[in-house]
Coordinates of C-alpha atoms in Angstrom, one line a residue:
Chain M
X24 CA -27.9 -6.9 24.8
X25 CA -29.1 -6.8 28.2
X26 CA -25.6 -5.9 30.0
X27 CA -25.4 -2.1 30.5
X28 CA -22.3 -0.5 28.5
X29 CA -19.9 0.9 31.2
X30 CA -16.9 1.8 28.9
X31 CA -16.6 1.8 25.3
X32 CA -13.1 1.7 23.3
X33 CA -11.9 3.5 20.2
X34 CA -8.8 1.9 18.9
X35 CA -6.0 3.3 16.1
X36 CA -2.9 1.8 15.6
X37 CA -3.1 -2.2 16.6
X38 CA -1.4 -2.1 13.3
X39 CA 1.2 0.9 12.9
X40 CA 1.2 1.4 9.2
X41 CA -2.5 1.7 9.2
X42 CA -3.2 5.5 9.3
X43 CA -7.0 5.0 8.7
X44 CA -7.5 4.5 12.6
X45 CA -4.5 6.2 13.6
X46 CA -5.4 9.4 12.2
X47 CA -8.9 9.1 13.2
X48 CA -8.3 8.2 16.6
X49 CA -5.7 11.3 16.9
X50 CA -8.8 13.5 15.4
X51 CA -11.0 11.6 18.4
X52 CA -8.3 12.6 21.2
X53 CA -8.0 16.2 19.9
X54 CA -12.0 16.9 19.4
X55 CA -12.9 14.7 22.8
X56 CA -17.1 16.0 21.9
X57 CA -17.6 14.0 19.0
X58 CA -17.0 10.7 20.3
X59 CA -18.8 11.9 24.1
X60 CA -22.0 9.8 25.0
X61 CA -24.4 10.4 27.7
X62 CA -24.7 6.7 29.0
X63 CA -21.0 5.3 28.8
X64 CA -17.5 6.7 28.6
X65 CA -16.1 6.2 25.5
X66 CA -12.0 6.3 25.5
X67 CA -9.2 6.3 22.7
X68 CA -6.5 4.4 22.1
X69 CA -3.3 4.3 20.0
X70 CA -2.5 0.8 20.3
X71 CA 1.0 0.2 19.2
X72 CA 3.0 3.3 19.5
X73 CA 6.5 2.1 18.5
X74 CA 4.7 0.6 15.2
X75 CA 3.0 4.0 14.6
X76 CA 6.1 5.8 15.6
X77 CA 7.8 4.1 12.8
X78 CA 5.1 3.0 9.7
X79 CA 5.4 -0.5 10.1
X80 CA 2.4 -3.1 11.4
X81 CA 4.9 -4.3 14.4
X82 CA 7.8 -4.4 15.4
X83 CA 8.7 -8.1 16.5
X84 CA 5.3 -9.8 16.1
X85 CA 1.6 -8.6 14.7
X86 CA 0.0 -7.6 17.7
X87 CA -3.5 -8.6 16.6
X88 CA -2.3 -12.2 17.2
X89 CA -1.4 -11.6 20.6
X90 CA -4.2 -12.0 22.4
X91 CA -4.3 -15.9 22.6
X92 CA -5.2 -16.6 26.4
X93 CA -2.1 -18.9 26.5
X94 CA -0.1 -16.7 24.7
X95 CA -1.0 -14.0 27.3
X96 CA 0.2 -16.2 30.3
X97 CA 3.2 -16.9 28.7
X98 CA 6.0 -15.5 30.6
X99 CA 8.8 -16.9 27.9
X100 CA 7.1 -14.4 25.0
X101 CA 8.9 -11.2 25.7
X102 CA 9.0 -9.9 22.6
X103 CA 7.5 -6.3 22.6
X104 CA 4.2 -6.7 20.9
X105 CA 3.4 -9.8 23.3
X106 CA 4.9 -7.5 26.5
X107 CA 2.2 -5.0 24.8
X108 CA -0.7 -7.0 24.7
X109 CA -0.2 -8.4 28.3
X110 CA -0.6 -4.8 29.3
X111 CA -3.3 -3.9 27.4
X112 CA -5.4 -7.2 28.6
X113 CA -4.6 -6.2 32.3
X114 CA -6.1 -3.0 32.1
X115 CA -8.6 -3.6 29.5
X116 CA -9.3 -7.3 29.5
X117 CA -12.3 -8.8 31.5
X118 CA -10.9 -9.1 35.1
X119 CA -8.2 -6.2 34.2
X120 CA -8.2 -2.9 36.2
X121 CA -10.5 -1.0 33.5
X122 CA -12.1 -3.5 31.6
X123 CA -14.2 -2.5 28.2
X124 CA -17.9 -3.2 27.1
X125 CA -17.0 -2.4 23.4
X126 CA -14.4 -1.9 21.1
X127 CA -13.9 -1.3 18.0
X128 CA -10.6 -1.6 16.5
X129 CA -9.9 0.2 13.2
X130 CA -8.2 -1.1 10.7
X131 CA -7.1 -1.5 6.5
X132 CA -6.5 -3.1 3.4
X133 CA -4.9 -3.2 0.4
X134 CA -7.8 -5.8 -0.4
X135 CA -10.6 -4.0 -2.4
X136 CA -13.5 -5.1 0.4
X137 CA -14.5 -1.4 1.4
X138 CA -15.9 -1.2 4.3
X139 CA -16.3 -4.8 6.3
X140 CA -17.6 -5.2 9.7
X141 CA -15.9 -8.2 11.9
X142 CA -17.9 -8.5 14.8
X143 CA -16.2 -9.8 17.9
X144 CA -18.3 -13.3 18.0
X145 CA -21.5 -14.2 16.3
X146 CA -23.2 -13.7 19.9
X147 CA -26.7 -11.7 19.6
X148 CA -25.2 -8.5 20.7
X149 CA -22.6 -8.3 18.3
X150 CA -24.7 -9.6 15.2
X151 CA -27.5 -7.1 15.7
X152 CA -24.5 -4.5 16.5
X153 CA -23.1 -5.1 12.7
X154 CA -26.6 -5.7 10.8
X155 CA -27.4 -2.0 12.4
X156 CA -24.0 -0.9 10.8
X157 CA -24.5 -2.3 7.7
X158 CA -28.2 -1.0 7.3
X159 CA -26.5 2.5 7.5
X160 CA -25.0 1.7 4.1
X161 CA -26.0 -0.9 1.4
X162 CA -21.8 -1.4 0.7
X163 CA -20.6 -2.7 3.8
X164 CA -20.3 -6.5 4.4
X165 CA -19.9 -8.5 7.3
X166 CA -17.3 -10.7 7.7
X167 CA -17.0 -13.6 10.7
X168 CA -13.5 -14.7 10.2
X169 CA -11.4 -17.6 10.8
X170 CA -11.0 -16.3 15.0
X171 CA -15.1 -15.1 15.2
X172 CA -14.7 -16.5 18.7
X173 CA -13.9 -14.5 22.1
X174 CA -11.2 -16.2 23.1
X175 CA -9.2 -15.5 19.8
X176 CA -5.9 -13.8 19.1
X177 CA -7.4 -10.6 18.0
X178 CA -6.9 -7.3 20.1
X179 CA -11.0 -6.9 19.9
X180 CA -11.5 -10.4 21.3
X181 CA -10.5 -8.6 25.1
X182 CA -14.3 -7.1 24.9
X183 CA -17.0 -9.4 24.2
X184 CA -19.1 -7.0 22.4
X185 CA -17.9 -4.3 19.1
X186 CA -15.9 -4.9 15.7
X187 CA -13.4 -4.8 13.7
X188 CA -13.9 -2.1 11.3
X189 CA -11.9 -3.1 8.3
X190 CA -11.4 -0.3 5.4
X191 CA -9.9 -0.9 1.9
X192 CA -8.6 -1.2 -0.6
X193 CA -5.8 1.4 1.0
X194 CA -2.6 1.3 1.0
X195 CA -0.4 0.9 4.4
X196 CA 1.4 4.2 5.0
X197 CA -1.4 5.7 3.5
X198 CA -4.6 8.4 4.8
X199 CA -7.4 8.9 2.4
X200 CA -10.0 11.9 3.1
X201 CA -13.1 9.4 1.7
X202 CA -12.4 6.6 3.7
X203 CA -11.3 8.5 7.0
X204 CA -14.8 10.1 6.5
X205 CA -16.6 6.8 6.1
X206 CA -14.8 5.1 9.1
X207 CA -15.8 8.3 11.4
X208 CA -19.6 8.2 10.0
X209 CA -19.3 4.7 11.3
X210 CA -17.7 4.6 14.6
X211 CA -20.6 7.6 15.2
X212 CA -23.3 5.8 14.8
X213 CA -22.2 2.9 16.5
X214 CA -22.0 4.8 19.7
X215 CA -25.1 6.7 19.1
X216 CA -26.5 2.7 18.4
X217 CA -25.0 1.6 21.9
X218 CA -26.0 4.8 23.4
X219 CA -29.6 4.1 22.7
X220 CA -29.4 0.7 23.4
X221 CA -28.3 1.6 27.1
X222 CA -31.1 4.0 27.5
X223 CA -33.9 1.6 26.5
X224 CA -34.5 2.6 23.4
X225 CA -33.2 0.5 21.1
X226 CA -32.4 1.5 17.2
X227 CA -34.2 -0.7 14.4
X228 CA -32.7 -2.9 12.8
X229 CA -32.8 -5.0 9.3
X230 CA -34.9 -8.1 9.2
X231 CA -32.6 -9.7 7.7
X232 CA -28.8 -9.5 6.8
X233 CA -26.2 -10.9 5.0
X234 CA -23.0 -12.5 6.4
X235 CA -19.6 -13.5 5.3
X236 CA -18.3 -16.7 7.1
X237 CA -14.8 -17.8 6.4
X238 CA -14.3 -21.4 5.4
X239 CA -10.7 -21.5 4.3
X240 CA -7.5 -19.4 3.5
X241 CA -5.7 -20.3 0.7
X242 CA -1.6 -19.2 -0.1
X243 CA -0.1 -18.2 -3.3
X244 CA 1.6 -21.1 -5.5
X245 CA 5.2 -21.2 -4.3
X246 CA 8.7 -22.8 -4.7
X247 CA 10.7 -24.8 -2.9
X248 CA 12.4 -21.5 -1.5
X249 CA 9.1 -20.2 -0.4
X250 CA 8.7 -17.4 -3.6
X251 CA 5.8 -16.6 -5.3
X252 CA 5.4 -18.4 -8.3
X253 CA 2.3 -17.0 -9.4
X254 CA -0.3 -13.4 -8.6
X255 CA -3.8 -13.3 -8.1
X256 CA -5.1 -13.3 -11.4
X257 CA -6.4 -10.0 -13.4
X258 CA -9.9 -11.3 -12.9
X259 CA -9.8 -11.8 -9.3
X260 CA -8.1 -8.8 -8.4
X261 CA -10.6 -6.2 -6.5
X262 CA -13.4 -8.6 -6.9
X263 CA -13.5 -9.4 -3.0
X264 CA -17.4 -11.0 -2.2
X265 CA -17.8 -11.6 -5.6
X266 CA -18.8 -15.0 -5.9
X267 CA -16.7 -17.6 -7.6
X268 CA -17.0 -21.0 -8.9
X269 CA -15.8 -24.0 -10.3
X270 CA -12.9 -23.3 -12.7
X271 CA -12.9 -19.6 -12.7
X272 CA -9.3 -18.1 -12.5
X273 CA -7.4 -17.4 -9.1
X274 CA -3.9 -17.0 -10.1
X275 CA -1.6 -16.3 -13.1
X276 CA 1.6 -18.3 -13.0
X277 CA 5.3 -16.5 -14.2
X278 CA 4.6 -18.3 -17.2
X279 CA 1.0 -16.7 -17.9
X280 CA -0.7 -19.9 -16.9
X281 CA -3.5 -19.3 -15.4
X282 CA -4.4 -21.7 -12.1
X283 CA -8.2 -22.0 -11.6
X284 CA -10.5 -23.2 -8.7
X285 CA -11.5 -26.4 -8.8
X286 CA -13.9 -27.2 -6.2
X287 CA -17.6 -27.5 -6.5
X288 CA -19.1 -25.2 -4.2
X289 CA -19.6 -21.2 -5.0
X290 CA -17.6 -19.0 -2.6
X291 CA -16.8 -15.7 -1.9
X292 CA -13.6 -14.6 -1.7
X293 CA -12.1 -11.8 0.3
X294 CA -8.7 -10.3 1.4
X295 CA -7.6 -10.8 -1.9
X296 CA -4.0 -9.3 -2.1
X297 CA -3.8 -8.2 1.4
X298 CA -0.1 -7.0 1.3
X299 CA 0.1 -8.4 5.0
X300 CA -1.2 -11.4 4.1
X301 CA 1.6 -12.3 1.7
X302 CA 4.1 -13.7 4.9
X303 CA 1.1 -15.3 6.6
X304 CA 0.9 -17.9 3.4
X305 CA -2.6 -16.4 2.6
X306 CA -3.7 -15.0 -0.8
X307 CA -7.2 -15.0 0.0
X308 CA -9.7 -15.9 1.8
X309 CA -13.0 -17.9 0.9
X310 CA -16.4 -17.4 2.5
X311 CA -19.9 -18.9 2.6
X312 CA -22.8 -16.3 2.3
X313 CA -25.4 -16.9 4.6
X314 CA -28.7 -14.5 4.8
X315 CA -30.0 -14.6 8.4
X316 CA -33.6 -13.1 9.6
X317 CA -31.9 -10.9 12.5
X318 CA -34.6 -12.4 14.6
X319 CA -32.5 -15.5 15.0
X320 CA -30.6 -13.4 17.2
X321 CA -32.6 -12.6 20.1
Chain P
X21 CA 23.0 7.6 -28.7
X22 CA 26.3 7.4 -30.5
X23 CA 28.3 5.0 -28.0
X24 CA 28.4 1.7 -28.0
X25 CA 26.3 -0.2 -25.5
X26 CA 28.1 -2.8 -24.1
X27 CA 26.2 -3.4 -20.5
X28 CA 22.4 -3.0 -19.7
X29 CA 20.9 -3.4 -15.6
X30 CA 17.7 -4.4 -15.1
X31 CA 17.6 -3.2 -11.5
X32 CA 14.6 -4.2 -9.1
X33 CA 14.1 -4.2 -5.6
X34 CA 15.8 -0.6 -4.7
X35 CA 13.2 -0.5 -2.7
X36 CA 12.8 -3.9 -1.0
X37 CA 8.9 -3.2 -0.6
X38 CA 8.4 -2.4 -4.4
X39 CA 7.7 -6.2 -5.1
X40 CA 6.7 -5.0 -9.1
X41 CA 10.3 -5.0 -9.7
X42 CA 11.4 -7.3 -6.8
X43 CA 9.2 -10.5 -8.8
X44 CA 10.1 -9.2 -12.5
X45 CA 14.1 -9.3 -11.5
X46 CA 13.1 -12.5 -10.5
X47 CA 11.2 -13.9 -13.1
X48 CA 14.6 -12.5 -15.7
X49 CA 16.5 -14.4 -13.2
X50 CA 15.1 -17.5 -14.2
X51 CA 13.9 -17.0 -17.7
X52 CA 17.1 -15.8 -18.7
X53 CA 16.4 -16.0 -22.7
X54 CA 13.7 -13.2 -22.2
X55 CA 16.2 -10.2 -21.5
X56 CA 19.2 -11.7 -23.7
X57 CA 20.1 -9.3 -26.6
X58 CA 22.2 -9.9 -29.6
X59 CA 24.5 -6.5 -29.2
X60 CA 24.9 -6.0 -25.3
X61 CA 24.8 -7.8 -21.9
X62 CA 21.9 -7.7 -19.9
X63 CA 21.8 -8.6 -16.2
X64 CA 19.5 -8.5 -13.7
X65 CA 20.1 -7.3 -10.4
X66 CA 18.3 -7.5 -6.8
X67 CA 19.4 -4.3 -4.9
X68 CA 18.8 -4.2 -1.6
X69 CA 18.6 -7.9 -0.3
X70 CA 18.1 -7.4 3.4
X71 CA 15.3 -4.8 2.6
X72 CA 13.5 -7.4 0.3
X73 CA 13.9 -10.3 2.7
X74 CA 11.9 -7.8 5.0
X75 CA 9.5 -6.7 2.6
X76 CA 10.7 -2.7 3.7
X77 CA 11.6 -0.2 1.8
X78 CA 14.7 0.2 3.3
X79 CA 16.9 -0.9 6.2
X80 CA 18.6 2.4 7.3
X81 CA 18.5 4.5 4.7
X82 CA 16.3 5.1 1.5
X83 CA 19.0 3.2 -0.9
X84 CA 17.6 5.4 -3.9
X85 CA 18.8 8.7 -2.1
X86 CA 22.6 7.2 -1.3
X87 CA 24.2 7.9 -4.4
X88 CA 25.4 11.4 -4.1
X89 CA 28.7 11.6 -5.2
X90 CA 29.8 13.6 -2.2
X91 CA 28.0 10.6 0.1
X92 CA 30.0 7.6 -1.7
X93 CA 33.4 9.7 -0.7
X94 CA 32.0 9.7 2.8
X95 CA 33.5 7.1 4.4
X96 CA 31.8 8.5 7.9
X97 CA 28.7 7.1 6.5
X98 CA 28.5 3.5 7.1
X99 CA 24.5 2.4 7.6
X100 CA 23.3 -0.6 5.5
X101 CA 22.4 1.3 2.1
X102 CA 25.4 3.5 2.4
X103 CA 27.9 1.0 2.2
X104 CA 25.2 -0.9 -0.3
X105 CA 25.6 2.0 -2.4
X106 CA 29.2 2.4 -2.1
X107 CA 29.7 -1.2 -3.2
X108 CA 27.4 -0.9 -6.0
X109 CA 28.7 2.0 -7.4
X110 CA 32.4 0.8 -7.2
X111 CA 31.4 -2.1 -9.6
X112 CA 28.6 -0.8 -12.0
X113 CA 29.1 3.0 -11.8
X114 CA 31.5 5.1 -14.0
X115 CA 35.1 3.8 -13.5
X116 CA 34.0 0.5 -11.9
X117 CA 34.7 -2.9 -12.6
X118 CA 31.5 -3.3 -14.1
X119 CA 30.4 -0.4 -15.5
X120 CA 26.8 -0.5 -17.0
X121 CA 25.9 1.8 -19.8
X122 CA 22.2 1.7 -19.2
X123 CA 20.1 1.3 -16.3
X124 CA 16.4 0.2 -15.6
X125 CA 15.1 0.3 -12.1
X126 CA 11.9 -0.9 -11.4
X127 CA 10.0 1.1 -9.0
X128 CA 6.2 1.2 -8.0
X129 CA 4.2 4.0 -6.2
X130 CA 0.9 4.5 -4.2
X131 CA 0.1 7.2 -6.3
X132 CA -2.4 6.9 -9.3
X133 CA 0.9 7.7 -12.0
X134 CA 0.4 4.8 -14.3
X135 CA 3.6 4.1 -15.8
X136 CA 5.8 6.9 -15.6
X137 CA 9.1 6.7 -17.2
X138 CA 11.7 9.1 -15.0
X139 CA 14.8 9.3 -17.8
X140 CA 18.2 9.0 -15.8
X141 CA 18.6 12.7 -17.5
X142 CA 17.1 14.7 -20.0
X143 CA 20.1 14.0 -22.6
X144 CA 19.3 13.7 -25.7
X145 CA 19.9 9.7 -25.7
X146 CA 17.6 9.3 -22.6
X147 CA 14.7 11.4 -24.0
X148 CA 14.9 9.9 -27.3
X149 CA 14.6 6.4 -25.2
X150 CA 11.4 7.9 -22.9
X151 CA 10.0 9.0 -26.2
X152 CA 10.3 5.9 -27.9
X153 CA 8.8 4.0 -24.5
X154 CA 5.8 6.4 -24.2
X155 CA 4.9 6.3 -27.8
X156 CA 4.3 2.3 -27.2
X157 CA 1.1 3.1 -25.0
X158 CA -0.3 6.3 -24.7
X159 CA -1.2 6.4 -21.1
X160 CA 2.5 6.4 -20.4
X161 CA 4.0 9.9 -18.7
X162 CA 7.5 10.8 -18.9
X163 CA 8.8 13.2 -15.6
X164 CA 11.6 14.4 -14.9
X165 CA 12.4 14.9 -11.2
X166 CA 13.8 17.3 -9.2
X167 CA 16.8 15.4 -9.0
X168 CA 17.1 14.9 -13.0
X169 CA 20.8 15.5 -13.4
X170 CA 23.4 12.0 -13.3
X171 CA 25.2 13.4 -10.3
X172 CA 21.7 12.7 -8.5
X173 CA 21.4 10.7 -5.2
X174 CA 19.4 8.1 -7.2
X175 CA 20.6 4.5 -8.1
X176 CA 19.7 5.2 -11.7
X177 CA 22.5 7.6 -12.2
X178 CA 25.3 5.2 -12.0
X179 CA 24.6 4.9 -15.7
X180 CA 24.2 7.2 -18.4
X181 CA 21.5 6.3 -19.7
X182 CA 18.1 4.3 -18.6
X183 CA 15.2 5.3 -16.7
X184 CA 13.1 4.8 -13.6
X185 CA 10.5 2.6 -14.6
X186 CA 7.4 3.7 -12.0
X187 CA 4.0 1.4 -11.8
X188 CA 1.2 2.7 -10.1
X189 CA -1.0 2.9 -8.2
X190 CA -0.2 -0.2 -6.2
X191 CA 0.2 -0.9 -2.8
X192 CA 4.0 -1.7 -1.5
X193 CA 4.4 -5.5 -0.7
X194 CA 1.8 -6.2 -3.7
X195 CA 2.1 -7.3 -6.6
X196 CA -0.5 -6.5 -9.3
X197 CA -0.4 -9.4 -12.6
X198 CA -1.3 -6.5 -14.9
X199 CA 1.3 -4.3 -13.6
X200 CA 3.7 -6.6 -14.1
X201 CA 3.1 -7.6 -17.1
X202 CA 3.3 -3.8 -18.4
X203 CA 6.5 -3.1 -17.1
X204 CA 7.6 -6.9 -18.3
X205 CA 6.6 -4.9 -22.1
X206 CA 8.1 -2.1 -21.4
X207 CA 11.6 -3.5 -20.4
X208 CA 11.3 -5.9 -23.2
X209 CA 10.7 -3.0 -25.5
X210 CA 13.5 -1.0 -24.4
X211 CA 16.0 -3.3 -24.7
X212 CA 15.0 -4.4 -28.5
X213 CA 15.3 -0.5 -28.9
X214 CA 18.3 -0.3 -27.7
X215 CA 19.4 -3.9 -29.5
X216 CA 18.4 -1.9 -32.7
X217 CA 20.2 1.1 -32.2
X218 CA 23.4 -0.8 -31.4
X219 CA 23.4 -2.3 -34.5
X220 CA 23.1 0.8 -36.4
X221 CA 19.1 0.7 -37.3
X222 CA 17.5 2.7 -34.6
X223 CA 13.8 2.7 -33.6
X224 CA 11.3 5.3 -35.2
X225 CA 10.4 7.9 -32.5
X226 CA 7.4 9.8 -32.1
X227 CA 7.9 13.6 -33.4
X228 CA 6.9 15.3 -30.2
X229 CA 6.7 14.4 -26.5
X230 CA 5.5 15.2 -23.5
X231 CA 7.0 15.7 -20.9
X232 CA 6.2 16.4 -16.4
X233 CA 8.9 18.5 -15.6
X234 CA 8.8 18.8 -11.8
X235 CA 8.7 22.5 -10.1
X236 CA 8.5 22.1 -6.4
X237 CA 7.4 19.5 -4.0
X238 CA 4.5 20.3 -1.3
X239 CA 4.1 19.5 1.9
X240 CA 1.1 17.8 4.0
X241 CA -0.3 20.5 6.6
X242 CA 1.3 19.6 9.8
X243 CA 1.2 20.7 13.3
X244 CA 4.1 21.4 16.2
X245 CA 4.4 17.8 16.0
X246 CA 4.7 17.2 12.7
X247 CA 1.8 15.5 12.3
X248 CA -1.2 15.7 9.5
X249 CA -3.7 17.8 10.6
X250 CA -4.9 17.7 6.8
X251 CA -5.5 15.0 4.0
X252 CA -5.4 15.2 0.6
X253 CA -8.7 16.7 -1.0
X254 CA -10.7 14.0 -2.0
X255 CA -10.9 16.3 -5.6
X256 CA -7.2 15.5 -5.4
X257 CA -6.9 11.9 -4.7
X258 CA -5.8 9.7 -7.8
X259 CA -5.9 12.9 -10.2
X260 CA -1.6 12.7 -10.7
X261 CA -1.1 14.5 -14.1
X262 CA -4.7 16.3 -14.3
X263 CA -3.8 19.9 -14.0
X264 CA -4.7 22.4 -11.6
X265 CA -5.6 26.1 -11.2
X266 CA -5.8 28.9 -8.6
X267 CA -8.1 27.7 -5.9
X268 CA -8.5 24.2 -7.1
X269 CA -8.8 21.9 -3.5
X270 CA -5.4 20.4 -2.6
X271 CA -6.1 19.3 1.3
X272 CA -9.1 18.6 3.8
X273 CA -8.4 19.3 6.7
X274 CA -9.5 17.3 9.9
X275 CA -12.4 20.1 10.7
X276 CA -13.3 19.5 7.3
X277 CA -12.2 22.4 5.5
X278 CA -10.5 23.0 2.0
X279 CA -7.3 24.0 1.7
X280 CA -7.2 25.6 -1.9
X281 CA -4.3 25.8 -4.5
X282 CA -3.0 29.9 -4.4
X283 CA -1.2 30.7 -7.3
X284 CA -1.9 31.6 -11.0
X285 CA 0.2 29.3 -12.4
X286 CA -1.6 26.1 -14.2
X287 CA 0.5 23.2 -12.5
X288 CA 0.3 18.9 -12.9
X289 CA 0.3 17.0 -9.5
X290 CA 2.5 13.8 -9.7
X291 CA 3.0 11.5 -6.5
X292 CA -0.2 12.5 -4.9
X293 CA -0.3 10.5 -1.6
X294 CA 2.9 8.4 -2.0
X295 CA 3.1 6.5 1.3
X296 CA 7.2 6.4 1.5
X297 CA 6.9 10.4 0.8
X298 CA 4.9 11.2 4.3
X299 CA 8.4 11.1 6.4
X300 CA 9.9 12.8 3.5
X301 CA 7.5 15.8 3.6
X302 CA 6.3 15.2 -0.1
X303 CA 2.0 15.4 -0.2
X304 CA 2.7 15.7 -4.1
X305 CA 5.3 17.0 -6.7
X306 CA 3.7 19.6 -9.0
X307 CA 4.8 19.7 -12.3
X308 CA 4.9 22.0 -15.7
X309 CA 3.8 20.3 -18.9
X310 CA 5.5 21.0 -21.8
X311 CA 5.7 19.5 -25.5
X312 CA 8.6 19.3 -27.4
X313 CA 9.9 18.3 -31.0
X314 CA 11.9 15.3 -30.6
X315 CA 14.3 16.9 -33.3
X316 CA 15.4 19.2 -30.5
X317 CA 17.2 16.0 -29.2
X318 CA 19.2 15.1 -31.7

């Protein structure tokens, strides 16, 4: 990362039922110190207040696929997370009034992936940013999803450099001491990581690590009516990056048939069960592992 | 249980979040010859249809705190689940046109609880049915809450007789295969025991059973706000129905320190963490354990 890192963003809240970043954030606004670095201003952010306000992800639309560039010239979308996200990409976009370096937007699952970093592109910067983070702990994966590119719908894609921090398996509504405790130890030492980086003296990191690319979300077997005619199946349940293959079980029918995968190729899956995933027609979502020398990057 | 039982509900989707009992109603719905008993109707209801189509708890108004007596009489109370409530208990409560004799409502919970059975009352006909339940599977709990009388707010006590049926832990708008397939049992079992009983040859019940009775609900630390400034002690998390003693951890607080349990008295948390409990200032229920001869019942 050659750019110098003017203004770095903390964010809570993109979803308001989320209380992993919310909470933490709110700790980050009361003790200002801990998140304080000598070569960039780091800020907070509560992202969706009426959604925190009331529990719920949004209130008209998920605000984490507002972000389309079209979307955000759209003067006919007036609903209030798109009315939201226009604001927030004028002050905090590129070109806004206080544009950001970094963010990292924190957020959770009821999928069992613990901790999983989703950079903001597969550029240098943000790989090296996330194979740093995960050589902090052996447990966290990196994830480049379906929208790995800057000009996505995400909330993170109005930096070009940071992450999603993605926590689980939690539930929405819910605040757990271990996982708020692992998100903080996190967002520290990314801004410590940045910190160093923008004084020249860059942390080490991995040769080599291992990444998460989607492929291809899949839905839940339904009826004509749009019901669920079948769960993820007992075996698949928590078992996000464990690899699967041909004919091993995805889902248990209402009839305890069970529905199996029946391509050739090993994959991993991930955001299995993701409660928020049910209305979005996704019941997973499969990835290719790749290991990549973190030289590639530079 | 000396009356007759002419009417059994198998009620799901109180809570239009709680998708356990939203997809088993469902799945009766359909496979009708699964619930059908020889001495009684059985029918399945959805309760709260906008709350399920919105994958919320509730609309207005938690439905499964509208049935105080004093609330149905209140015609000055006129949100979605009151008048819900109103119309359900004018055709399946006491002196309806419906009335049911038994109840099951399907519930689920963040909190680590298992399955808890919650008895509509602790007569002897619905401890003798909680006994019978939990002596099916011995990780099943029986509690009674602090609204265990039938003139409770709860949907349960438009009948006589039945039980919450509580799954957990599980996240709301998830549903778990295994979960559902233990409260699919445990329906299933309680209507053969009450098939049995109607027709004169009742069920063998255990000779003791324990049961959560519930003491006093506790409060999350909050500040002027009413927000958390504490979390609950990870010591804490997912130990429901382990018991406690003086100075035992209950919270963390955001500084990291341990907020310690103060009296003498050995309690059992229950509905540790519940995500719908945050707004109602629940952390968790404590309970007293206590074991007794199910000979007292009769």
């Amino acid at each position: 990362m050659t750019m110098k890192i003017k203004r770095v963003a903390i964010v809570g809240g993109t979803h308001g039922n989320e209380l992993t970043g919310v909470m933490l954030v709110k700790k980050f606004l009361h003790y200002t110190q801990l998140v304080k670095r000598q070569s960039f201003e780091t800020f907070c952010l509560l992202a969706n207040p009426r959604a925190i306000d009331q529990t719920r992800r949004y209130i008209d639309r998920d605000l984490n696929r507002c972000f389309d560039r079209h979307d955000l010239a759209n003067p006919a979308l007036t609903g209030y997370e798109n009315i939201l996200a226009k604001q927030l990409f004028a002050c905090y976009g590129s070109g806004g009034s206080e544009p950001v370096d970094v963010i990292f937007d924190l957020h959770s699952t009821t999928a069992n992936m613990g901790t999983t970093i989703i950079p903001i592109s597969n550029s240098p910067a943000n790989l090296q940013l996330a194979a740093y983070l995960s050589s902090l702990d052996p447990s966290i994966h990196i994830y480049l999803g379906l929208h790995s590119e800057q000009n996505s719908p995400m909330l993170r894609s109005m930096a070009p450099v940071g992450c999603t921090i993605e926590m689980g398996a939690i539930s929405p509504g819910v605040v757990e001491a271990n996982i708020l405790q692992n998100a903080e130890r996190l967002v520290l030492a990314a801004l410590d990581y940045l910190d160093n980086l923008n004084q020249g003296v860059p942390m080490t990191i991995p040769t080599t690590v291992n990444l998460y690319w989607a492929i291809e979300a899949i839905d839940y077997p339904r009826n004509g009516q749009n019901e669920l005619t079948a769960m993820i199946h007992p075996d698949r349940q928590s078992q996000d990056y464990q690899p699967i293959s041909l004919k091993d079980p995805l889902f248990l029918d209402l009839q305890g048939r069970t529905i199996c995968y029946q391509e050739e190729q090993t994959v991993f899956p991930v955001f299995i069960n993701e409660a928020a995933y049910y209305e979005k027609g996704i019941a997973m979502v499969f990835t290719k592992q790749q290991t990549v020398a973190t030289d590639y990057f530079s």
